[in-house]
Coordinates of C-alpha atoms in Angstrom, one line a residue:
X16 CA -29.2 5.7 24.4
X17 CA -26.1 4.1 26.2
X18 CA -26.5 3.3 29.4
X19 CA -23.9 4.2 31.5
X20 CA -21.5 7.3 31.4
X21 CA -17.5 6.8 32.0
X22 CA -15.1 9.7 33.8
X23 CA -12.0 9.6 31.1
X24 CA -9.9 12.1 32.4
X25 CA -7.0 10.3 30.6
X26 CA -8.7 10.6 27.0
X27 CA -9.8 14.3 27.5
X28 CA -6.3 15.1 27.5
X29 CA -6.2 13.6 23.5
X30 CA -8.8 15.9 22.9
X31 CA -6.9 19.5 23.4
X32 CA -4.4 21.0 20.9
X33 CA -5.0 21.5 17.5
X34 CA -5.2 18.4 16.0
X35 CA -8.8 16.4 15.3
X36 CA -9.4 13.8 18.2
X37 CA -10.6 10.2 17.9
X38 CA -12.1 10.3 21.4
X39 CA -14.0 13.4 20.0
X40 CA -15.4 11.3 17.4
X41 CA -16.0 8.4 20.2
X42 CA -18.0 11.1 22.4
X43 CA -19.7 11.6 19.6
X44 CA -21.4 8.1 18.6
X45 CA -21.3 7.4 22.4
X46 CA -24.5 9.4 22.4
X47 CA -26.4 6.9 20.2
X48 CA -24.0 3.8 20.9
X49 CA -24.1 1.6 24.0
X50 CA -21.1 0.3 22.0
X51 CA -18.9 2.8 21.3
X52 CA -19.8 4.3 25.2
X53 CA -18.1 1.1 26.8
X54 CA -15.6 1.8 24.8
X55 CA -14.7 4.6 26.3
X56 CA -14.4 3.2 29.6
X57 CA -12.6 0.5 28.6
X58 CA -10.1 2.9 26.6
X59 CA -9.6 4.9 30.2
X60 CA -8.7 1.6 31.9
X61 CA -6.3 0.7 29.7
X62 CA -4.9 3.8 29.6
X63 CA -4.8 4.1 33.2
X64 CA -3.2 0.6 33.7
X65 CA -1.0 0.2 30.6
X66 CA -2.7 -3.1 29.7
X67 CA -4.5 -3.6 26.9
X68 CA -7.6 -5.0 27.3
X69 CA -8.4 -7.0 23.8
X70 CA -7.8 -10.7 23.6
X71 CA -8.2 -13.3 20.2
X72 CA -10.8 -15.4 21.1
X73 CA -10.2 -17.3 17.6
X74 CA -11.5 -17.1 14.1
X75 CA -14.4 -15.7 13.1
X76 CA -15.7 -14.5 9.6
X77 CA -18.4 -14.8 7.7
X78 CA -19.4 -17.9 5.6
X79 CA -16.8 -18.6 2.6
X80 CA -14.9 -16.1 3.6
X81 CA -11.5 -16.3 5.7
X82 CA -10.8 -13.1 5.3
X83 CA -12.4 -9.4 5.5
X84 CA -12.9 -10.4 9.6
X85 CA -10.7 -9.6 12.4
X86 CA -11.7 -10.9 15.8
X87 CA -11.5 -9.0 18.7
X88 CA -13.1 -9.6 22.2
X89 CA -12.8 -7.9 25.5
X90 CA -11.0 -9.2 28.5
X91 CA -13.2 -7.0 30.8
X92 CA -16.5 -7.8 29.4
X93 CA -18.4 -8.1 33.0
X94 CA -17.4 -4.4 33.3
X95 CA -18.3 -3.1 29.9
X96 CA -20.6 -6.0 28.5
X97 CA -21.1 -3.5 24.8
X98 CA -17.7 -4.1 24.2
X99 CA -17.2 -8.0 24.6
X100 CA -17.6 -8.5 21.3
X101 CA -16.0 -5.8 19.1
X102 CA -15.3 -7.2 16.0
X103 CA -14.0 -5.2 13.0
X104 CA -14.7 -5.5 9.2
X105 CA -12.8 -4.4 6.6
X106 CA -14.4 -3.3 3.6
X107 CA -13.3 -3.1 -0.2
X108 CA -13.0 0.6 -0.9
X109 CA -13.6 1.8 -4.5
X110 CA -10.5 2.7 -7.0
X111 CA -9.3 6.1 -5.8
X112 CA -11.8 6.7 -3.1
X113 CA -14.3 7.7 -5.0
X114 CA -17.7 7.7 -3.3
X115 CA -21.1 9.1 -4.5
X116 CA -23.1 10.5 -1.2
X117 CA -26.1 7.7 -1.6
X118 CA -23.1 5.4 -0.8
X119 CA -21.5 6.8 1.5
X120 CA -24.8 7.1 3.5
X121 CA -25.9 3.5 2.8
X122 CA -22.4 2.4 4.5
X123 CA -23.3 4.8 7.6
X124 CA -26.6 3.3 7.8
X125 CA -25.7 -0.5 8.2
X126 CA -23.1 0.3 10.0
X127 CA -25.1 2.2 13.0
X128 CA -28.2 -0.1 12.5
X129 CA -25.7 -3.8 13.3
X130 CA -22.3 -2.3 14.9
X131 CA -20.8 0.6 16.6
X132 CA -21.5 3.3 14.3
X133 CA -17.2 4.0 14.6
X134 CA -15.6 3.7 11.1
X135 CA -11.9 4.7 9.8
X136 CA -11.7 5.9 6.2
X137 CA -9.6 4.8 5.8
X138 CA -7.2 1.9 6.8
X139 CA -3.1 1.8 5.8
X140 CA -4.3 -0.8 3.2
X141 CA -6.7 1.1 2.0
X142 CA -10.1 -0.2 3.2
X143 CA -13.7 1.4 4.4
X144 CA -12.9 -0.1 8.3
X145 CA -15.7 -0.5 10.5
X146 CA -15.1 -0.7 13.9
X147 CA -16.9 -3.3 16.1
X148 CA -20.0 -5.6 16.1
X149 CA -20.9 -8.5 17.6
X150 CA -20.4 -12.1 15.9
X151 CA -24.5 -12.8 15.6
X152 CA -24.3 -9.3 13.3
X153 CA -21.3 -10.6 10.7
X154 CA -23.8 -12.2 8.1
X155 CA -26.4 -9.9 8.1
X156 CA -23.9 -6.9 7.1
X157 CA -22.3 -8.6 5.0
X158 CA -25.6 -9.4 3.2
X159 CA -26.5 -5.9 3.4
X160 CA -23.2 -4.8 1.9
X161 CA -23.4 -7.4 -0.6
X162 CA -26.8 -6.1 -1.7
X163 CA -25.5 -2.4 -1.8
X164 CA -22.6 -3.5 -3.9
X165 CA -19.6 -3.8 -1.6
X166 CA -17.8 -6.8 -0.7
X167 CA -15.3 -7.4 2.5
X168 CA -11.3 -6.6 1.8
X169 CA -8.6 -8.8 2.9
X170 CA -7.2 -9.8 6.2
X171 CA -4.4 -12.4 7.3
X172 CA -2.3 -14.1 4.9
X173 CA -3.8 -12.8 1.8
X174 CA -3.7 -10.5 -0.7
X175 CA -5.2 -7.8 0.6
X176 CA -7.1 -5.2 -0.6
X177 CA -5.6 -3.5 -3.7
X178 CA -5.8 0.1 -3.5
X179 CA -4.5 3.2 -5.2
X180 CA -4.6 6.9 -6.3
X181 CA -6.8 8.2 -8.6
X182 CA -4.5 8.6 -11.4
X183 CA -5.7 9.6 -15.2
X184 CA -9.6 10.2 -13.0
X185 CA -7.7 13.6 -11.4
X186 CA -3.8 13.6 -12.1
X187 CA -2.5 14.9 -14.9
X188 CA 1.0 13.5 -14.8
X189 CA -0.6 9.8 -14.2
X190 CA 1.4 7.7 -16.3
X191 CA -1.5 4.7 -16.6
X192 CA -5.0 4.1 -15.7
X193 CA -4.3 2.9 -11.4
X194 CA -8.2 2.7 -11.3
X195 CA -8.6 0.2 -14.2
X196 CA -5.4 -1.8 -12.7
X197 CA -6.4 -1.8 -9.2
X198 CA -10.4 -2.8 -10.3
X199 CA -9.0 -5.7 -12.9
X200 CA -6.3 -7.0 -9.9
X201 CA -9.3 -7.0 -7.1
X202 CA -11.0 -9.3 -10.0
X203 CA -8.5 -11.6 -11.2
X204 CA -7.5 -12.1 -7.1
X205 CA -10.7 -12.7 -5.5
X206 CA -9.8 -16.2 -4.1
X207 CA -6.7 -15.3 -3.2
X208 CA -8.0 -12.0 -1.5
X209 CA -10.6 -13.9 0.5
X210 CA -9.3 -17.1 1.3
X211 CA -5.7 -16.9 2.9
X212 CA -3.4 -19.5 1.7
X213 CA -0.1 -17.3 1.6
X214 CA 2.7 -17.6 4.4
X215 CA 1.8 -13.7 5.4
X216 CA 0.2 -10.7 3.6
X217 CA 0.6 -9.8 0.3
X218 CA 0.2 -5.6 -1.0
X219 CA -0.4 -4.7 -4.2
X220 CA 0.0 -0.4 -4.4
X221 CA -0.9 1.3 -7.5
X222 CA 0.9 4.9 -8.0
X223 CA 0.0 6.9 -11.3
X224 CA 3.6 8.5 -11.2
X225 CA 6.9 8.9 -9.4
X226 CA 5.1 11.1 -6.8
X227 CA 3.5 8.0 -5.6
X228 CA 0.8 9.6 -3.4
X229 CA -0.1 6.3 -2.0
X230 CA 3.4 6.2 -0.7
X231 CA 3.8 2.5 -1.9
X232 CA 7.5 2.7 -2.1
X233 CA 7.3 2.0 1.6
X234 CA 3.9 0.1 2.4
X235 CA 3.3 -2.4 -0.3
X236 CA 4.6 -6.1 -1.4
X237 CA 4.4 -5.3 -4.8
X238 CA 4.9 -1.1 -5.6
X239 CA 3.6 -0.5 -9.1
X240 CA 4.4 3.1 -10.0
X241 CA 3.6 5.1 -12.9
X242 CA 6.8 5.8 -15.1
X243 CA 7.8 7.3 -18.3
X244 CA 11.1 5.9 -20.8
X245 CA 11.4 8.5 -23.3
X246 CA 12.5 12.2 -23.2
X247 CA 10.6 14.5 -20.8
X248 CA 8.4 16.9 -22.9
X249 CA 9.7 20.9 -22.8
X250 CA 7.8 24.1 -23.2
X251 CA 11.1 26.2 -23.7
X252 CA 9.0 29.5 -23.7
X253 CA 7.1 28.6 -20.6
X254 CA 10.5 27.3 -18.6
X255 CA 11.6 31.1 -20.2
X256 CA 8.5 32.5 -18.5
X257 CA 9.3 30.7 -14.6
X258 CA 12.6 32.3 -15.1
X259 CA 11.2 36.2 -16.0
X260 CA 9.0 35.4 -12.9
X261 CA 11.9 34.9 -10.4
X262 CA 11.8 31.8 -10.3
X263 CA 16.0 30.4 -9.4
X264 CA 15.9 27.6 -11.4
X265 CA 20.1 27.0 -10.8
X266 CA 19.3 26.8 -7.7
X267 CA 16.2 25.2 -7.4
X268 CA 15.7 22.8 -10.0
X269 CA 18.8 21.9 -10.9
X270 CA 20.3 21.9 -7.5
X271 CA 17.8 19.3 -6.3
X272 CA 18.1 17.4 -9.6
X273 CA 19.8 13.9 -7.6
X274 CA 21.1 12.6 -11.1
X275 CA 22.5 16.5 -12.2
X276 CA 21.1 15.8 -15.6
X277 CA 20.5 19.2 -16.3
X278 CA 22.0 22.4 -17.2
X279 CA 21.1 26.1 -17.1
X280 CA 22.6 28.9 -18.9
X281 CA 20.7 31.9 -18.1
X282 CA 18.7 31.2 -21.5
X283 CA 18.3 27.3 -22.5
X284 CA 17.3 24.7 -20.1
X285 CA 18.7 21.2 -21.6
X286 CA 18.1 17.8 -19.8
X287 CA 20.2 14.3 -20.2
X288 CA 17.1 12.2 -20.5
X289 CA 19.1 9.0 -20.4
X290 CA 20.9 9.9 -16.6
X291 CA 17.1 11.1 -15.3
X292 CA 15.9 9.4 -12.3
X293 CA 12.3 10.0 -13.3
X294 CA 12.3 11.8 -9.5
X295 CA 9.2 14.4 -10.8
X296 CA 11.2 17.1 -8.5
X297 CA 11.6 19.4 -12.3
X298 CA 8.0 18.9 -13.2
X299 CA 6.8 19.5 -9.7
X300 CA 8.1 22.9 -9.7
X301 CA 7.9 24.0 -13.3
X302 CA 4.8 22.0 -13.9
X303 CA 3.6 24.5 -16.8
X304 CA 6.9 24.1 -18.4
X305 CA 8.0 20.0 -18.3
X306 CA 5.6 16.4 -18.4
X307 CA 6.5 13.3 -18.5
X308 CA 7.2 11.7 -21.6
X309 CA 4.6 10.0 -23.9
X310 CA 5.9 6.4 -24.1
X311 CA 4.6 5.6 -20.6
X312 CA 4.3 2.8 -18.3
X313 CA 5.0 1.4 -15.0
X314 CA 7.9 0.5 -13.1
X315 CA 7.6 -2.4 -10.9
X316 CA 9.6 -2.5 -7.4
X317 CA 8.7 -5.3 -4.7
X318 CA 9.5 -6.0 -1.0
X319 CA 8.5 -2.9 1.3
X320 CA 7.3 -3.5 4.5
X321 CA 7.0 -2.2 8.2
X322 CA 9.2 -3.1 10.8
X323 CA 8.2 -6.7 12.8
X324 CA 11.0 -9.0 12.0
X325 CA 13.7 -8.2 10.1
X326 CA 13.3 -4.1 10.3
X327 CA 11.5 -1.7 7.9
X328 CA 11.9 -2.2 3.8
X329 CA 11.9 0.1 0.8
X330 CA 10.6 -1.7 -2.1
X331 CA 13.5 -2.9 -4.6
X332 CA 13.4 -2.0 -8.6
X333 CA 12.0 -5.7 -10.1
X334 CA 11.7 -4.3 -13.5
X335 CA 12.3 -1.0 -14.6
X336 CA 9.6 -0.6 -17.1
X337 CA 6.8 -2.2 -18.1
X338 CA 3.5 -1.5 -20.2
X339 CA 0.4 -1.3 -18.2
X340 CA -2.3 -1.6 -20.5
X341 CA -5.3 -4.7 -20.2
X342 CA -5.4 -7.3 -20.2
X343 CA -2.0 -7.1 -18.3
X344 CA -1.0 -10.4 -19.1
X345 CA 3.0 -10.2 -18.7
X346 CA 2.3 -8.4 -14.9
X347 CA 0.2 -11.4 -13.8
X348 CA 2.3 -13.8 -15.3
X349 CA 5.6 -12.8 -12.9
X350 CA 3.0 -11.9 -9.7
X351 CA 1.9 -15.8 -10.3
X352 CA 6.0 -17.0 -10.3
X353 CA 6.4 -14.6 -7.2
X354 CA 3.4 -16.7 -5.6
X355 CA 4.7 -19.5 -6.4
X356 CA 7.8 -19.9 -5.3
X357 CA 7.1 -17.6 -2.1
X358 CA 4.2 -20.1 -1.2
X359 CA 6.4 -22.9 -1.6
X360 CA 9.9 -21.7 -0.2
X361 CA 8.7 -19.2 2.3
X362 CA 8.4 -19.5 6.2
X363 CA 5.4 -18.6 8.2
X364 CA 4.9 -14.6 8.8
X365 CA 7.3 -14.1 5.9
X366 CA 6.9 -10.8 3.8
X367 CA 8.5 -11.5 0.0
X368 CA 10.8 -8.9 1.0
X369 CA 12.2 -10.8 3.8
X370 CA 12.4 -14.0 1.7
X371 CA 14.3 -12.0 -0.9
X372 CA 16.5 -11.1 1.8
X373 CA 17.2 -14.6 3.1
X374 CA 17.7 -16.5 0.1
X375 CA 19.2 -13.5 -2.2
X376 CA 17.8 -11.8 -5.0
X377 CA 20.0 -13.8 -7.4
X378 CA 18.0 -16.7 -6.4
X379 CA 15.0 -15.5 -6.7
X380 CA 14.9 -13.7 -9.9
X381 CA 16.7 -17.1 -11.1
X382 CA 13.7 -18.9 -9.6
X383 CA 10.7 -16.3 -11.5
X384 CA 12.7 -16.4 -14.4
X385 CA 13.8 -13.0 -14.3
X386 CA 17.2 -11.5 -15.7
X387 CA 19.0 -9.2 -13.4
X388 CA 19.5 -5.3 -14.5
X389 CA 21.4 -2.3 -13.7
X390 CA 18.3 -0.8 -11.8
X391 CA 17.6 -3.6 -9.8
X392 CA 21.2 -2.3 -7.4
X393 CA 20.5 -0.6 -4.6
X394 CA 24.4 0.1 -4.2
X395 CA 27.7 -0.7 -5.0
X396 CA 29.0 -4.2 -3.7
X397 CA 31.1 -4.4 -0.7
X398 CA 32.4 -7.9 -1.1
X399 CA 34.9 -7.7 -3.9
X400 CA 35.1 -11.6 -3.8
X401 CA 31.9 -12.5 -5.9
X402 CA 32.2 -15.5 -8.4
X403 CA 29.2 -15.4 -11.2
X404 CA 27.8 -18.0 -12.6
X405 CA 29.4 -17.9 -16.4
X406 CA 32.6 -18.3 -14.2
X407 CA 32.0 -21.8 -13.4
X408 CA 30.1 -22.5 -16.2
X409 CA 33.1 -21.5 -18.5
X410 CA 35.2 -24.1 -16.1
X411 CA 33.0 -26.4 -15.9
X412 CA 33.4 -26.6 -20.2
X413 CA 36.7 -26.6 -20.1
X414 CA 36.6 -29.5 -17.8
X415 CA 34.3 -31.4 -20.5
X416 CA 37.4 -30.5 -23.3
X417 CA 39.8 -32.0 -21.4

């Protein structure tokens, strides 16, 4: 049992309203938790004071590893001595989520017997998260979830872990297997997911189609989204049958269409496949009536991240379509470039996306030996004085005739 009760009357207020409650969830485990009970009272003095109360006390992991670990000690650990050490682990989740219930209790149960008992399931990058242990208790979980078949995720300035939706397990507009990507990436990236070695983090995102459930557009490194490059497949008599059941389809297909690629006359539906943005806004609402296409594939976009430095980033188009099918040779092939020359050109705390930024993305599609494309534009230019390269290469020939 814990041993000594906090007031929070700050924290009770997060508990009213509608919405589930973290500190409900704390009350909970503080039952059991000597841990997760100081917790609480250090939570109410920060609250209370506007400080928080966590310091880095350095680096600490498990052996091997230099990621999976994130330190975290208490600044008020006389006061709430449970808490002084409250280290947290990230965990490598299974493709898609997917979690039988021996597992799941397995996770709970070394989890309560060598930490808090507090988990998050799960993190922004995609892990199991277990909140706070004690540094004598990192090796023997991470034996214990060794044994049980589950090894730590990344941390710091790795890749971290890979993670995606469940695509072709669940979805039926998934336009590749995520789950077989994401398992062959955690693979072929173990060093580089456990050992950091990069100047900052590194996401890989795997979205089965343009819905992109994992919203990856705006939280990964590397966004690879489930795509389609032929026509979208019709059922004329079911798109026939959404208009008998009242459904506007003027108005609310076509009107929503952002590349007006498609016309209605009251009878025939007809769609310029070769001006569609792929934006799964027709399917989504005549879903019985249009599917993607059958030649199907991926399109890879790079460089979203939150805002620290240089402000929030949408990932860019990097190339428009590509196969995703094993042993997914050409995808690995430009990620290693990418590494490459981000490793060796790119400053401390540096996302891609912000490297992109500062040197250009002519320069750094010339660098991974990458040919620029229509797609890759994210608008019109606004500098009308632009000299290209087979300018001065031209000049520089006629130089040589003279």
């Amino acid at each position: 049992m814990a041993d000594k009760k906090f007031e929070t009357p700050k924290l009770d207020e997060l508990e009213k309203g509608a919405w589930p409650s973290f500190v409900k969830e704390i009350k909970t485990a503080s039952e059991k938790s000597p841990m997760a009970s100081d917790l609480l009272g250090q939570l109410e003095r920060s609250y209370t004071e506007k400080i928080g109360h966590w310091k880095h006390g350095g680096i600490v992991g498990v052996l091997g590893y230099g990621g999976g670990v994130i330190g975290r000690y208490s600044d008020l650990s006389e006061e709430f001595p449970n808490v002084s050490h409250f280290h947290t682990l990230r965990v490598n989740q299974p493709a898609g989520w997917f979690y039988t219930s021996e597992a799941l209790r397995t996770l709970c149960d070394i989890w309560e017997e060598h930490g808090s008992g507090l988990t998050n399931m799960h993190g922004s990058t995609g892990d199991i998260v277990f909140l706070g242990t004690r540094t004598e208790e990192l090796e023997p979980i991470f034996e214990k979830l060794t044994a049980a078949g589950f090894d730590l995720g990344g941390s710091g300035s790795d890749v971290r872990t890979p993670s995606c939706c469940c695509g072709e397990a669940r979805c039926e507009w998934a336009c590749y297997d995520t789950m077989a990507l994401t398992r062959h990436l955690t693979l072929h990236y173990q060093d580089e997911l456990h050992r950091p070695a990069f100047p900052y983090k590194w996401k890989f995102k795997m979205a089965g189609c343009p819905n992109d459930c994992v919203a990856s557009i705006a939280r990964s490194d590397m966004s690879i989204i489930g795509i389609w490059r032929d026509d979208i497949r019709m059922d004329k008599d079911a798109v026939t049958e959404y208009a008998k059941s009242g459904l506007n389809i003027e108005r609310d297909v076509i009107g929503n269409c952002p590349a007006k690629c498609m016309e209605w006359d009251g009878k025939e539906l007809k769609i310029d496949n070769k001006a569609c943005r792929k934006c799964m806004h027709c399917i989504n609402v005549m879903p019985k009536a249009l599917r993607p296409g059958v030649d199907k594939g991926a399109c890879i976009l790079i460089g979203a991240k939150a805002p620290i430095v240089e402000g929030a980033l949408l990932s860019s188009v990097l190339v428009p379509f590509m196969k995703m099918e094993p042993p997914y040779t050409e995808l690995i092939e430009m990620v290693d470039e990418i590494h490459d020359i981000w490793c060796e050109e790119g400053k401390a705390r540096e996302r891609v996306g912000e490297f992109i930024q500062r040197v250009g993305m002519g320069n750094f599609l010339e660098a991974i030996g990458i040919e620029p494309v229509p797609e890759m534009v994210a608008h019109p230019r606004e500098n009308p004085y632009v000299f290209y390269e087979e300018y001065f290469e031209e000049d520089d020939e006629e130089e040589e005739e003279k």
